[in-house]
Every structure is written in structure tokens, then in C-alpha cells.
Short mmCIF file of C-alpha atoms and ligand atoms in Angstrom, two decimals:
data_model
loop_
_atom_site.label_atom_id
_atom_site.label_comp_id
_atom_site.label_asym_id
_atom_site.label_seq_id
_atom_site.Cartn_x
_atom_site.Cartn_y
_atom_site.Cartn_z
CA UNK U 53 33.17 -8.56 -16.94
CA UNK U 54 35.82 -9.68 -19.28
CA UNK U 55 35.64 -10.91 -22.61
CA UNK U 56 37.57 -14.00 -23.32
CA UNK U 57 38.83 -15.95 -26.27
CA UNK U 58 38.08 -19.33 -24.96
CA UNK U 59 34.56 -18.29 -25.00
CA UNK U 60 32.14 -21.31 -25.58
CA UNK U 61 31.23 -20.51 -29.55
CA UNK U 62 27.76 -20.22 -29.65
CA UNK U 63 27.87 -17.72 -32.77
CA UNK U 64 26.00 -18.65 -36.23
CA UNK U 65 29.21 -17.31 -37.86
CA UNK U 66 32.67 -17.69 -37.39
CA UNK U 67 33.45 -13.89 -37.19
CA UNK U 68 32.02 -14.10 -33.75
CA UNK U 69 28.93 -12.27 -32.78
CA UNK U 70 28.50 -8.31 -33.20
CA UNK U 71 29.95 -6.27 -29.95
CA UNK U 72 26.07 -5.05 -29.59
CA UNK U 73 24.69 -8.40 -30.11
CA UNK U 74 26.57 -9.70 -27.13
CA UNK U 75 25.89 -6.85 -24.95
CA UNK U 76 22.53 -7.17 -26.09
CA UNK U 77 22.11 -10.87 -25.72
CA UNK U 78 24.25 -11.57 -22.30
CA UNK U 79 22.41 -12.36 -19.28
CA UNK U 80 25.52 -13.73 -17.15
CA UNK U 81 25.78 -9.72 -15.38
CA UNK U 82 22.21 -10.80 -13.30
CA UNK U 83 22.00 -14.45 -13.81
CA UNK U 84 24.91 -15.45 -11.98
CA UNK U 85 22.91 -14.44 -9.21
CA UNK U 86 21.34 -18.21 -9.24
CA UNK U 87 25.19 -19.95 -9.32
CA UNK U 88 24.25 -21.91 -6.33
CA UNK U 89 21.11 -23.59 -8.02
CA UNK U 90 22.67 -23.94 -11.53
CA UNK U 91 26.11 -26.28 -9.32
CA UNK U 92 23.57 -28.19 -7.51
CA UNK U 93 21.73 -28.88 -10.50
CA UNK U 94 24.66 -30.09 -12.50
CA UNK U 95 25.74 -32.03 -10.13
CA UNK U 96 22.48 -34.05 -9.56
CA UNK U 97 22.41 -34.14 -13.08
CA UNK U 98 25.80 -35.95 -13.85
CA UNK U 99 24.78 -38.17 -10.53
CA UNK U 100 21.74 -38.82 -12.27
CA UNK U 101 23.56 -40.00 -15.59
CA UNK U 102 25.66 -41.83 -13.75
CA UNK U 103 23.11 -44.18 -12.09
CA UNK U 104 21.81 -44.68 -16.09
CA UNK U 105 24.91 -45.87 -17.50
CA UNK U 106 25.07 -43.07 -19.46
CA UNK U 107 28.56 -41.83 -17.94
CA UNK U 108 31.00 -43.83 -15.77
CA UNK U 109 30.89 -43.40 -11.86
CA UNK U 110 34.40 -42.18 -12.20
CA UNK U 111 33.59 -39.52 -14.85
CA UNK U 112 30.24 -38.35 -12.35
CA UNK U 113 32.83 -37.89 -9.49
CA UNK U 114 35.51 -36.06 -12.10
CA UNK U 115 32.49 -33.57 -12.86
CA UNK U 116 31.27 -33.17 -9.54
CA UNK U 117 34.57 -32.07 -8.26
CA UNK U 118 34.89 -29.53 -10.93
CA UNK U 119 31.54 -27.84 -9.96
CA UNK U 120 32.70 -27.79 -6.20
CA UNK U 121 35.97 -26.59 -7.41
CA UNK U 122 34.13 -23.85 -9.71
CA UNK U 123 31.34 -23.33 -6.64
CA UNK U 124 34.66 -22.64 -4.64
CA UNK U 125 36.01 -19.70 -7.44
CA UNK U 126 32.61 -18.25 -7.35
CA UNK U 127 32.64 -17.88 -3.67
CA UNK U 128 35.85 -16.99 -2.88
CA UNK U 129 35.78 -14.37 -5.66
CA UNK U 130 38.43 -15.45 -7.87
CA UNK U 131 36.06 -16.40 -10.84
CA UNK U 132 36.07 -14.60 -13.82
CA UNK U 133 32.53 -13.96 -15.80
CA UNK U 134 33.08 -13.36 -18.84
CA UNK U 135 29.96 -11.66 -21.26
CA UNK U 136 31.98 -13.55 -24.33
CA UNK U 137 29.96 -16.56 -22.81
CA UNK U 138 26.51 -15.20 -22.74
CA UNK U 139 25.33 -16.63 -19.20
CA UNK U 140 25.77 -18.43 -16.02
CA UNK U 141 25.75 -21.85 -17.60
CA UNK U 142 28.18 -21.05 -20.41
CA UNK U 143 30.53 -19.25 -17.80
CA UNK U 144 30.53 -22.22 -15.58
CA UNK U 145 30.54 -25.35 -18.54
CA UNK U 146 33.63 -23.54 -19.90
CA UNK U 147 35.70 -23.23 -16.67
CA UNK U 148 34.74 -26.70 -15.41
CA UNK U 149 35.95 -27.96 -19.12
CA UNK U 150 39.42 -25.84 -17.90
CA UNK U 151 39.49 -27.16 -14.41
CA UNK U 152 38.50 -31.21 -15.46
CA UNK U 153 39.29 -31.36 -18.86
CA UNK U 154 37.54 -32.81 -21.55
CA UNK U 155 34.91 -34.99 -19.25
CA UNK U 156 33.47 -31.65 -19.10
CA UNK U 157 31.62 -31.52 -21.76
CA UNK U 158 30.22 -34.50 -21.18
CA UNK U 159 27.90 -32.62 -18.27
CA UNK U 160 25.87 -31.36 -20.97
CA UNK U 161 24.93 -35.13 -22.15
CA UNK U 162 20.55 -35.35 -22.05
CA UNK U 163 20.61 -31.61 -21.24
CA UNK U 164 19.80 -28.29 -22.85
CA UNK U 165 19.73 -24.50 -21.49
CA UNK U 166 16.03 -24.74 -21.46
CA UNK U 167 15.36 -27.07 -19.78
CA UNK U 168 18.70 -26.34 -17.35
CA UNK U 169 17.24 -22.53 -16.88
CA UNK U 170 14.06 -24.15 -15.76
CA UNK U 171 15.76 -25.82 -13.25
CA UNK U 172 18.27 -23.51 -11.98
CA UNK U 173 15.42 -20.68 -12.32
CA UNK U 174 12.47 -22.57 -10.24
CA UNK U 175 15.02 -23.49 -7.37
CA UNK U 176 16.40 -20.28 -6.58
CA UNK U 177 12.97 -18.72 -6.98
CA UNK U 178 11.43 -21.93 -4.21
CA UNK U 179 14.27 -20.73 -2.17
CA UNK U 180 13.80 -16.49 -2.15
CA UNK U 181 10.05 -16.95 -1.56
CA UNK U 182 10.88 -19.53 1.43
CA UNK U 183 13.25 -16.92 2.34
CA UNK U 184 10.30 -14.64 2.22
CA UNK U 185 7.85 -16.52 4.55
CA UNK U 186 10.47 -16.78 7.36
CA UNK U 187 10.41 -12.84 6.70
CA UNK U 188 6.91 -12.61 6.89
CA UNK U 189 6.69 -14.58 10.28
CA UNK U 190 9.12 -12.75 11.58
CA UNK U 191 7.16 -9.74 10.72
CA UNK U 192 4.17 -11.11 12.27
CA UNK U 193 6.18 -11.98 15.32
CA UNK U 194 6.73 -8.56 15.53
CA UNK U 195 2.70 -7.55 15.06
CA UNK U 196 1.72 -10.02 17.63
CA UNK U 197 4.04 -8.86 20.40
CA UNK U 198 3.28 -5.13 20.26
CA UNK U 199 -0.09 -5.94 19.80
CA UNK U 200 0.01 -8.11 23.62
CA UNK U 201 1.73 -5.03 24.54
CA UNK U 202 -1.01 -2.60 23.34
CA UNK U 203 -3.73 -4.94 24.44
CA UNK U 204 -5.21 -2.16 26.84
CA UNK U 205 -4.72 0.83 24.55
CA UNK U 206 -7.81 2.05 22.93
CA UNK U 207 -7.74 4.09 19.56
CA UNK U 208 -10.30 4.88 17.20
CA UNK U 209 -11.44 2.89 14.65
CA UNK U 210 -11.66 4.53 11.37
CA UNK U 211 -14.07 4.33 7.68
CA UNK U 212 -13.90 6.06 5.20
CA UNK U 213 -10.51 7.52 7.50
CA UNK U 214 -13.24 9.26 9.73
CA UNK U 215 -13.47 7.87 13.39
CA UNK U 216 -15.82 5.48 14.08
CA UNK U 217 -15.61 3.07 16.83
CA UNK U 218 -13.29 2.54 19.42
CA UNK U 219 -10.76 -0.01 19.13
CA UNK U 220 -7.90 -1.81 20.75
CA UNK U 221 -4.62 -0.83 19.24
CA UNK U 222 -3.81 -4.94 19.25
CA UNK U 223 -6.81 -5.24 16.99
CA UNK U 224 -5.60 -3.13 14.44
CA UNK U 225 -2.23 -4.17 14.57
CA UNK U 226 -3.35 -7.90 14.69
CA UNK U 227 -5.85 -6.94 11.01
CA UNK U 228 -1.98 -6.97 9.52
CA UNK U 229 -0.65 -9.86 11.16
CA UNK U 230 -3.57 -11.81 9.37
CA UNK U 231 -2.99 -10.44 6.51
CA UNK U 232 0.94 -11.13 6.51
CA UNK U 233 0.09 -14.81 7.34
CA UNK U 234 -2.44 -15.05 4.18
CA UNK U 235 0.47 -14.12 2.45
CA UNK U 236 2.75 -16.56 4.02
CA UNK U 237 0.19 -19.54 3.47
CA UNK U 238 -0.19 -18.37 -0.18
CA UNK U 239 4.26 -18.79 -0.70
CA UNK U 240 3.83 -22.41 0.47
CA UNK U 241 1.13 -23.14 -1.16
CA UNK U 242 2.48 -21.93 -4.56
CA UNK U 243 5.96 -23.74 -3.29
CA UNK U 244 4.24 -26.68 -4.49
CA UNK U 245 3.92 -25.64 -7.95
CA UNK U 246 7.44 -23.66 -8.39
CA UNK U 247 9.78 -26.71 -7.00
CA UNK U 248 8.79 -28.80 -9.48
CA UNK U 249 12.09 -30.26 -11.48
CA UNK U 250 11.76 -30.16 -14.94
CA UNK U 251 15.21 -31.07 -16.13
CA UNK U 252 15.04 -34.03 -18.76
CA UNK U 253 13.13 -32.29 -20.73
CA UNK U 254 15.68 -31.01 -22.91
CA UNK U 255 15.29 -28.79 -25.58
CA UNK U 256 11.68 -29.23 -25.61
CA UNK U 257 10.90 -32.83 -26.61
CA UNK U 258 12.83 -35.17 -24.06
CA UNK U 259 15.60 -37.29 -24.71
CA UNK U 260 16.89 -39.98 -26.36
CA UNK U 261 18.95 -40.64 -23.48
CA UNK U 262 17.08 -43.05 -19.98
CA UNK U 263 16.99 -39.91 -18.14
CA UNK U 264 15.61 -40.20 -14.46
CA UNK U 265 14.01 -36.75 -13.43
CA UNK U 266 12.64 -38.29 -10.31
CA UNK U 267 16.26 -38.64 -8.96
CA UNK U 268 17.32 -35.49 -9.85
CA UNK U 269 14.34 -34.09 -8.15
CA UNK U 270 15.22 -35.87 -5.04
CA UNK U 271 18.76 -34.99 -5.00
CA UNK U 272 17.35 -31.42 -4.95
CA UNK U 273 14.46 -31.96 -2.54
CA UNK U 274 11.94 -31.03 -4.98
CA UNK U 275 8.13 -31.53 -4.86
CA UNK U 276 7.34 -33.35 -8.03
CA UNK U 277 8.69 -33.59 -11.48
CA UNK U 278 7.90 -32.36 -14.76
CA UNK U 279 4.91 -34.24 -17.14
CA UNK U 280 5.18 -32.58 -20.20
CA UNK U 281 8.92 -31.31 -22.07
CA UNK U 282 6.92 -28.65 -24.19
CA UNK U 283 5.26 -27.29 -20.67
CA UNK U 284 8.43 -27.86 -18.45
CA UNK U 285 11.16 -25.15 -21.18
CA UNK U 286 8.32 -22.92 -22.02
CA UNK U 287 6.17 -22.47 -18.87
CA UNK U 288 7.29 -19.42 -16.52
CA UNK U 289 3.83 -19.64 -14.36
CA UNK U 290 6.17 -20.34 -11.12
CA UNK U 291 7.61 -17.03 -11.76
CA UNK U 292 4.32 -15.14 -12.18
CA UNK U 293 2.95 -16.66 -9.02
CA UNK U 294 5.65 -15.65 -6.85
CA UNK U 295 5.47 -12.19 -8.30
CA UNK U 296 1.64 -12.03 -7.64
CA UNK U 297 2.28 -13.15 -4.00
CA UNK U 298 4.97 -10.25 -3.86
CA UNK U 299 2.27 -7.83 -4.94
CA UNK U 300 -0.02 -8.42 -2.09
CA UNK U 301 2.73 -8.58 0.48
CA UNK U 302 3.94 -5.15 -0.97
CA UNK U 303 0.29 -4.13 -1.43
CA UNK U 304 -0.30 -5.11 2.33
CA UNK U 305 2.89 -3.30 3.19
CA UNK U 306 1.84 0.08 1.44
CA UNK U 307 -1.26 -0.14 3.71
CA UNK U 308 0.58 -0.37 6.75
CA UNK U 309 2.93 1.99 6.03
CA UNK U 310 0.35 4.48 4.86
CA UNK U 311 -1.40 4.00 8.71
CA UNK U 312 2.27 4.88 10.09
CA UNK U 313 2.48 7.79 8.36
CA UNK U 314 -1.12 9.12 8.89
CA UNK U 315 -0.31 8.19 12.88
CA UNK U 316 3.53 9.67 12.72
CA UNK U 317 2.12 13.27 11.52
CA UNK U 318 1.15 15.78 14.47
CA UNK U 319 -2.22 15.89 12.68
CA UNK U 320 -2.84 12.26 14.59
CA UNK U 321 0.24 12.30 17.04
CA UNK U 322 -0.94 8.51 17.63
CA UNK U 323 2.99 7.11 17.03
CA UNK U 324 6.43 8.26 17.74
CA UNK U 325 9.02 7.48 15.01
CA UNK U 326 11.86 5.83 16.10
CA UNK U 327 14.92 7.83 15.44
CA UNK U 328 16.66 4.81 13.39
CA UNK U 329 13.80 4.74 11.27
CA UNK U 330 13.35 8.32 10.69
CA UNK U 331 15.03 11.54 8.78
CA UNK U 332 14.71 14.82 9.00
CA UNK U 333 14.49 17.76 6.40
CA UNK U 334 17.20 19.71 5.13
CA UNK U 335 15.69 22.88 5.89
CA UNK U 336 12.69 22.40 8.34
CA UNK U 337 14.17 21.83 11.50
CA UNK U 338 11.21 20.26 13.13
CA UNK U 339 10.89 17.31 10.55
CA UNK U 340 10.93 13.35 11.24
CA UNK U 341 9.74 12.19 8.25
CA UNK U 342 8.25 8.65 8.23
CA UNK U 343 10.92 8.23 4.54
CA UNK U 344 11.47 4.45 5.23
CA UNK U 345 7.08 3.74 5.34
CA UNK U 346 7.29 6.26 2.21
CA UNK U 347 9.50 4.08 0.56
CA UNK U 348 8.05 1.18 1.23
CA UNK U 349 4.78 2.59 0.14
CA UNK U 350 6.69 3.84 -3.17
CA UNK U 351 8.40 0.61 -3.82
CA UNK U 352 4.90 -1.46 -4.47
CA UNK U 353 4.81 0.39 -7.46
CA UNK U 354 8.08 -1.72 -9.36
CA UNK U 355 6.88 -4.84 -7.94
CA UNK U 356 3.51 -4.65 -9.42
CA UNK U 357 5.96 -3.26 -12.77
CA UNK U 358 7.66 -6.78 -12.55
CA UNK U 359 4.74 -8.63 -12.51
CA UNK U 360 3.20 -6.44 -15.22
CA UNK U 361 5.64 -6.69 -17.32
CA UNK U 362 6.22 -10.40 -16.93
CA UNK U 363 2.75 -11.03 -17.85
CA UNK U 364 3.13 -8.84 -20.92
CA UNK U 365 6.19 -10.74 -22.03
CA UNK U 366 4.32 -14.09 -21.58
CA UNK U 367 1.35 -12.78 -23.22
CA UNK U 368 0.80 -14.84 -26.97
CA UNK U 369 4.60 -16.62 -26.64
CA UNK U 370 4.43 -19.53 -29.45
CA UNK U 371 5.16 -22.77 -28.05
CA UNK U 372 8.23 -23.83 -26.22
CA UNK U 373 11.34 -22.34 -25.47
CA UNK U 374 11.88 -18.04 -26.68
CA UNK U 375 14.71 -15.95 -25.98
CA UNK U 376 12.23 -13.45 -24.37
CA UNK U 377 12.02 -15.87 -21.46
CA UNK U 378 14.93 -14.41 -20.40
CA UNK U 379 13.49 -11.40 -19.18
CA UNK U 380 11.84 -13.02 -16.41
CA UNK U 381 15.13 -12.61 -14.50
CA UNK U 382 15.61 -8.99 -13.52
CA UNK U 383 12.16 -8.93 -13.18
CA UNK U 384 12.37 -11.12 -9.99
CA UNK U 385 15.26 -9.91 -8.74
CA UNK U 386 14.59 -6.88 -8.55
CA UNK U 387 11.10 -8.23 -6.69
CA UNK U 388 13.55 -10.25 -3.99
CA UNK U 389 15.59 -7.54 -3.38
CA UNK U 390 12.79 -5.30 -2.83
CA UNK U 391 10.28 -7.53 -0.94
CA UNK U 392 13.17 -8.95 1.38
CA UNK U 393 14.22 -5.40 2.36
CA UNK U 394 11.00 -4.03 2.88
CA UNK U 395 10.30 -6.32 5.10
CA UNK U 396 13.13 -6.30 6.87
CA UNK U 397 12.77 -2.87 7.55
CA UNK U 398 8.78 -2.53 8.62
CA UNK U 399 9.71 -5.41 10.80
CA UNK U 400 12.36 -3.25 12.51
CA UNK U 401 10.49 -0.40 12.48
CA UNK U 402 7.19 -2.13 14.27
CA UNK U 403 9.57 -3.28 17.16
CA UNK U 404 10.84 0.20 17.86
CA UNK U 405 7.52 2.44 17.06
CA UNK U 406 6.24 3.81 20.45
CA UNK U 407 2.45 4.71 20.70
CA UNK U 408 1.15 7.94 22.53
CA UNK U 409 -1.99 6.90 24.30
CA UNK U 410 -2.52 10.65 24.92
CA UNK U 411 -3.22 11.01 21.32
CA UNK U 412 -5.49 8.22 20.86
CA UNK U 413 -7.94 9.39 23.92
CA UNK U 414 -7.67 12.84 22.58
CA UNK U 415 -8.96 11.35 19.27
CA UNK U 416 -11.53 9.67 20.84
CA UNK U 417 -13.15 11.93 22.19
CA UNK U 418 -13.00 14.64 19.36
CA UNK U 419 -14.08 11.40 16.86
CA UNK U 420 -17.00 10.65 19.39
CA UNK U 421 -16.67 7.25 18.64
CA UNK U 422 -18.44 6.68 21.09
CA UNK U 423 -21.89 7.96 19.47
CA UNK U 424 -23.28 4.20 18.53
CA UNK U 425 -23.13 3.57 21.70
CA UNK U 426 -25.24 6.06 23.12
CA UNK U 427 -27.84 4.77 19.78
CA UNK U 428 -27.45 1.40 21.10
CA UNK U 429 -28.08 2.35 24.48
CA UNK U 430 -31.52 3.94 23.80
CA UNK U 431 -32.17 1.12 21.84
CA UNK U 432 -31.89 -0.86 23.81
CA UNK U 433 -34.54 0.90 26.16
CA UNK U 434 -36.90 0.71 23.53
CA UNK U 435 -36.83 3.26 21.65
CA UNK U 436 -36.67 2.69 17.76
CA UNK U 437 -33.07 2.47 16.11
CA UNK U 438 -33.80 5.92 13.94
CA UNK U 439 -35.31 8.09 16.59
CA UNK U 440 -32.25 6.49 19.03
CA UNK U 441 -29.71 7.53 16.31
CA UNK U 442 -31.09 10.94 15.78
CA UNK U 443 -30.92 11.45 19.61
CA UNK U 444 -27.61 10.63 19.81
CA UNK U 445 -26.23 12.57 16.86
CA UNK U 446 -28.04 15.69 18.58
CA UNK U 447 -25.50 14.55 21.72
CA UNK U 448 -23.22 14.90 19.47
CA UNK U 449 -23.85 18.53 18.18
CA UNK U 450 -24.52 19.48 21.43
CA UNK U 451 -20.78 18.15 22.36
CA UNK U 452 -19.07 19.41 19.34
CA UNK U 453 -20.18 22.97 20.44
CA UNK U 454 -18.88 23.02 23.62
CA UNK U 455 -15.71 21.07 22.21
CA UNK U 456 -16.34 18.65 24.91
CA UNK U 457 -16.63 14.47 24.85
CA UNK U 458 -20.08 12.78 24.90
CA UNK U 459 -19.28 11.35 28.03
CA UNK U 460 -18.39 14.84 29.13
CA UNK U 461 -22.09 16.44 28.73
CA UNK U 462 -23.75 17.42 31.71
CA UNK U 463 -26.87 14.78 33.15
CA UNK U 464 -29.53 17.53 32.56
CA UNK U 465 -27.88 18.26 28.83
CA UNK U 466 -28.10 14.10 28.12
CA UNK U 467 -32.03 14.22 29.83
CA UNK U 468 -32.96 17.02 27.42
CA UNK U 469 -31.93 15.56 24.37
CA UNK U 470 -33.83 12.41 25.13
CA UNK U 471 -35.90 11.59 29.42
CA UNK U 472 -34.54 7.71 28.78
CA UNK U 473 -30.95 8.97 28.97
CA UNK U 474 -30.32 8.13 33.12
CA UNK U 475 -27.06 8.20 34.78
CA UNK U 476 -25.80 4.50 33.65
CA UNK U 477 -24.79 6.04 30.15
CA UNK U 478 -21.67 7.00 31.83
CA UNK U 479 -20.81 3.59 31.42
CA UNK U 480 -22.13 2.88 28.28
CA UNK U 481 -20.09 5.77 26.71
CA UNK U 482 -16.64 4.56 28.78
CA UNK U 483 -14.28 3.64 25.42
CA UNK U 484 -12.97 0.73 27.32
CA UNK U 485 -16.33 -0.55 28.21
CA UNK U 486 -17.07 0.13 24.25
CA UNK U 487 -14.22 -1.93 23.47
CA UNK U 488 -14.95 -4.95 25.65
CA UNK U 489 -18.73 -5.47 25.11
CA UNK U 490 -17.48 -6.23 21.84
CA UNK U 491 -16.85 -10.11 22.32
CA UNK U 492 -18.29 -10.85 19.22
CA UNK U 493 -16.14 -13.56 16.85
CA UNK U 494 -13.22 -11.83 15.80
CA UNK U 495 -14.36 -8.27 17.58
CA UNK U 496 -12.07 -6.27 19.18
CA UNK U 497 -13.07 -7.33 22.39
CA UNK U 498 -9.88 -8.63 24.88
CA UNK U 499 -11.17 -12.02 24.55
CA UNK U 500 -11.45 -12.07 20.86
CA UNK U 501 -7.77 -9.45 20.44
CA UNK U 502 -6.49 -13.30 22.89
CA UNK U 503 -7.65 -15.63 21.14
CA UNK U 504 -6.45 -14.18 17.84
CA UNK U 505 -3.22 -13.63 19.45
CA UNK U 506 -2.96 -17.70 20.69
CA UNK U 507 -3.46 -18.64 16.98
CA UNK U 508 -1.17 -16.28 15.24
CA UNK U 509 1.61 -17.41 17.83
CA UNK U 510 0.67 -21.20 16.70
N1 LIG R 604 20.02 -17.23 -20.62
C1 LIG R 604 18.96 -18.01 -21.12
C2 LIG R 604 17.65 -17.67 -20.40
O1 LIG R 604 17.71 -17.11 -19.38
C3 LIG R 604 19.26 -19.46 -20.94
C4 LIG R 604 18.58 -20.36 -21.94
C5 LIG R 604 19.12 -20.14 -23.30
N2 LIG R 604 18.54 -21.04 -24.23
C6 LIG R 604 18.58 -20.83 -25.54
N3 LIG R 604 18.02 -21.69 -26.29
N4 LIG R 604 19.20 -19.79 -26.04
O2 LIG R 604 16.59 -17.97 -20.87
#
């Protein structure tokens, strides 16, 4: 970043502004992140006046050459920032005023910063969080195609992470998928409310110029405009939104990743890593550690920061436009680039994970998930739900001493612990069978794991 003389002079005095004043005051290092939005704006904007009379058709076209030539600079590299002009929209007025002379300053005709921040600021965050729903169905892609895969692979079930019942592997893998698609539905829903133009508000209290927001919102395929000035500069709701939808995602994301990790150690042996999305120790030989789930487990934690300490910034603002608004920026960044990595990355990592049905079985059987059934089975032979229960947690003593499976106790063993038990709880205690009885509405049953399957793909 360079300092320059020609610097836009936006200092109260004319000895210039105090070396730690501008440090501490520029915003152009991060905010030039949104140059795209801020051009496109401008441009609609001097259409816009245009169409009013308020500048000629010739001066509109002057202008919006200069911001394609400037859009050009930017993107070809050649533009110089400069911190002497505080931020993105001083940096670009200034070097549009170089490239098309004095019609530009007439861009800034109607306009202010607030309400131009607004703009720029509730595009570029419409178009991350759209960015992040094609993420999140790729994700779920992802989900829904291992879990067709794993249809027939049965796992355990787990409360309180103790086994429970059996499971298909699609079932649990499919819980996510739902969840990711919440959080999809919630981004375009809240897409509504964030691409929502509120340039012509000005500083705060409109103009004195016949400004048309609705064409500038059309221009930029926006979804409604502005109905207030003193809401449109001061409100930064859109922002806290899309950082409360990037908490759950990342939330939902620690979750996952904190079932990979559980399934990637030996201690469950239920996944294998895949080497790309593994590393190993610098001194234990032996070790693929699950470090990209870790991270993205770790990571939650400066998401839900940003959104923390967004809300604290908000939190008793007077009425409109503050300079603290201009924290909102990092904040979100630093969101985008987390939440568009992460799920980059668990979305790579689902495709290449490879499940060890060995594992699961093994866990089955030592879980004796299959205990309810056995309950259910002398249930449903009449005998009361608590004295069935009791009989079949005795089965399951029995079987933990001999470090054996329910289904592996002997027929006399099964009689003894209760006469009703005959030889057709071999079925019963089959995990598959377990598994498939369970048609219920969104069980795990292969029906249900289907039909789930046929809607997420919709
Ligand atoms: N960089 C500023 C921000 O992000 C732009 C608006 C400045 N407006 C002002 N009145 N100083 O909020």
C-alpha cells in the first residue's frame, strides 16, 4: 500500500491526518475485497442519474467507462491502493477522476459512503452466501451418494455415545445431509432480506436529488429496495444473519467432523482416512491424524467470534451511520474464507473416506444393540415390557461374560433366562432384520434411508 499525494482530502485539517490516524482509520487493506460490487454499483448509479436528468447520457457513458477501465487495473493488477485514501471507494473515485477527468466527481452526485457501503457491502455478502449454498449442495451431493453406497452397511446407533440400536450407515450420513440443506434453505431465505438496495439513501436522510432506487436495484438484480434512509446507512442485520447461518453450518460441521474422528481412531476402526486428507505425527510413526476434521472442528470457534463480536459492536449504536460499522468487514471475511474452505474440504474428504464394515459388526455385537429387540420380542409374546426388559438385559450379562453376541448364546442359555425365548429369536436379533423392521416415517429402515434419498436428490 502506498501513500499518495493526490489522496482524496478527507482530513478536518489541512496538515493532513496523523500517520496513526490513517493506519488506524483505513479500511481499503480488506475492503477492496468487495471492488466488484462497489464498480457495479457505481455504474448503476450514474445509469440511474442519467435516466433522471440529473447528468447527461454522455457524461453516464464517460463514467461508466472509467469504472470498466478502473475494474480492468484492479484485475489485471496494475492498480495502486493507496491507505492515503482511506477505502475502496476513495481509492477508486480518485483514479476514475485521473482516468475521466473532472466528470468524475460528478459519480458521487445523490450519493454518500453510507449509503454506497450499504450497497457495495449487502451485494458481495448476497453473493458469498449464494456461493455458500452451491457449497452446501455440493456437500450434500456428496452425503447422499455415499450414503446409496452404504445403504446395506449396518453400524450402531449411538446416545449418550453408547451403542444403542442398529443403524444403516446411509441413515446417519443422510441425519447431515438434512441438516446441510436446513442450512441451505435458511441462506435463501435470508437472501431475501440481505439483497435489498439501499442506495439513495444518502447520508441518512435521502436526497434532494429524483433518485430512482428501484432502477438501481434492477440493474443489480436485487430483491427489493430500501423504505427507510435512517434504517438503510445504519442497519447491518444482513450481516448478522449471514453470520448466524455460518454458525450452524460450522456448528453442523464440528459435529460431523467430531463423528469422523471418533470413527478414524482404532478405538472405533469404523472409517479409513484418506491419505489426502490425513497427516501423520512427527514422532509416532503409526499416526493418521484426522487434522483437517480437527480443524474444521477448531475453526467454529472464530466464526461464532465474528458473529459475537458483530453483535457486540451493534449492541446500543445511536442512530444512523457510526464509524464502528466498519468493523463488520473482517468480521465476514474472515467467516467466507473460513466457511467456504471448510466446506470444501469435508466435501472432499466425504467422497474419499472408506468405511470398514468389519468394524461396525464388531461393534455391534460388543454394543448389543441388538438388546431391544430381544425386549420387544418377548413383548410381543405377552409378557409385560419391564419383566421383557429385565430378561433381556440378563441376555445380555450372560453374553458379556462369555464375550460373545446375543445372537451368539446358546438355545438352552436364551430358554433359561426366559421358556418364551424359542428358536425364531435368531431372527429377531439379525442387525439387518433390526434395521429393516424399522419402516417407520423417517426410520432407518431401506424404504425410509430411499425415500429420504429421492428427496434430498430433488
Ligand atoms: N469505510 C467505511 C465503512 O466501511 C465507509 C463509509 C464511511 N462513511 C463515513 N461517513 N465515514 O463503513
Amino acid at each position: 500500500m502506498t501513500g499518495k499525494g493526490a489522496a482524496l482530502a478527507l482530513a478536518r485539517s489541512s496538515r493532513g491526518a496523523h500517520p496513526l490516524v490513517e493506519e488506524f482509520t483505513q479500511s481499503v487493506s480488506y475492503d477492496r475485497a468487495l471492488y466488484r460490487q462497489d464498480i457495479a454499483g457505481s455504474k448503476a448509479h450514474a445509469r440511474m442519474l442519467a435516466a433522471q436528468s440529473v447528468i447527461s447520457p454522455d457524461e453516464a457513458a464517460m463514467l461508466v467507462r472509467g469504472l470498466d477501465a478502473v475494474l480492468d487495473e484492479i484485475e489485471s493488477g496494475s492498480f495502486v491502493w493507496s491507505a492515503a485514501d482511506e477505502d475502496l471507494h476513495m481509492n477508486i473515485e480518485r483514479r476514475l477522476t485521473e482516468l475521466a477527468g473532472d466528470v468524475g466527481k460528478k459519480l458521487h452526485t445523490g450519493r454518500s459512503r453510507n449509503d454506497q457501503v450499504a450497497l457495495d457491502f449487502r451485494l458481495f455478502v448476497s453473493d458469498r452466501t449464494r456461493d455458500w449454498q452451491a457449497l452446501l449442495r455440493a456437500l450434500i451431493a456428496v452425503l447422499v451418494d455415499s450414503a446409496e453406497r452404504h445403504a446395506d452397511l449396518i453400524m450402531p446407533g449411538f446416545t449418550h455415545l453408547q451403542p444403542g440400536q442398529p443403524v444403516s450407515a446411509a441413515q446417519h450420513l443422510l441425519a447431515y445431509a438434512w441438516m446441510f440443506r436446513r442450512d441451505a434453505e435458511r441462506l435463501a431465505e435470508a437472501d431475501g432480506r440481505i439483497r435489498v438496495c439501499p442506495l439513495g439513501a444518502a447520508a441518512l436522510a435521502g436526497s434532494t436529488f429524483p433518485l430512482d432506487p428501484r432502477a438501481v436495484a434492477a440493474e443489480l438484480d436485487m430483491r427489493g429496495v430500501f423504505r427507510n434512509s435512517m434504517d438503510a446507512v445504519s442497519d447491518r442485520d444482513f450481516v448478522l444473519e449471514a453470520l448466524f447461518c455460518a454458525s450452524l453450518i460450522m456448528m453442523h460441521l464440528s459435529r460431523l467432523s467430531e463423528d469422523i474422528i471418533l470413527w478414524a481412531s482404532p478405538a472405533f476402526g469404523f472409517i479409513r482416512l484418506p491419505d489426502a486428507y490425513s497427516t501423520g505425527s512427527s514422532i509416532m510413526p503409526q499416526k493418521r491424524n484426522p487434522d483437517t476434521a480437527e480443524l474444521t472442528r477448531g475453526k467454529c470457534g472464530r466464526v461464532y467470534g465474528a458473529l459475537l463480536s458483530l453483535l457486540t459492536v451493534m449492541k446500543g449504536l445511536p442512530m444512523t451511520y457510526n464509524r464502528d460499522l466498519q468493523e463488520d468487514k473482517e468480521q465476514f471475511l474472515d467467516t467466507d474464507a473460513t466457511v467456504a474452505l471448510s466446506l470444501r474440504v469435508m466435501t472432499g474428504l466425504l467422497g474419499e473416506v472408506v468405511f470398514v464394515p468389519e468394524k461396525m459388526h464388531e461393534a455391534l455385537r460388543k454394543g448389543f444393540v441388538n438388546a431391544t429387540e430381544l425386549a420387544d420380542y418377548l413383548a410381543a409374546r405377552g409378557v409385560p415390557f419391564r419383566d421383557a426388559y429385565r430378561a433381556a438385559g440378563k441376555a445380555v450379562d450372560e453374553a458379556a461374560g462369555r464375550a460373545c453376541g446375543l445372537e451368539d448364546l446358546p438355545a438352552d442359555v436364551l430358554q433359561g433366562i426366559h421358556p418364551l425365548i424359542a428358536d425364531d429369536v435368531r431372527d429377531v436379533l439379525n442387525y439387518e432384520r433390526a434395521v429393516a423392521r424399522r419402516e417407520s416415517p423417517g426410520g432407518t429402515g431401506p424404504l425410509s434411508v430411499q425415500r429420504q434419498i429421492a428427496e434430498l436428490r430433488r
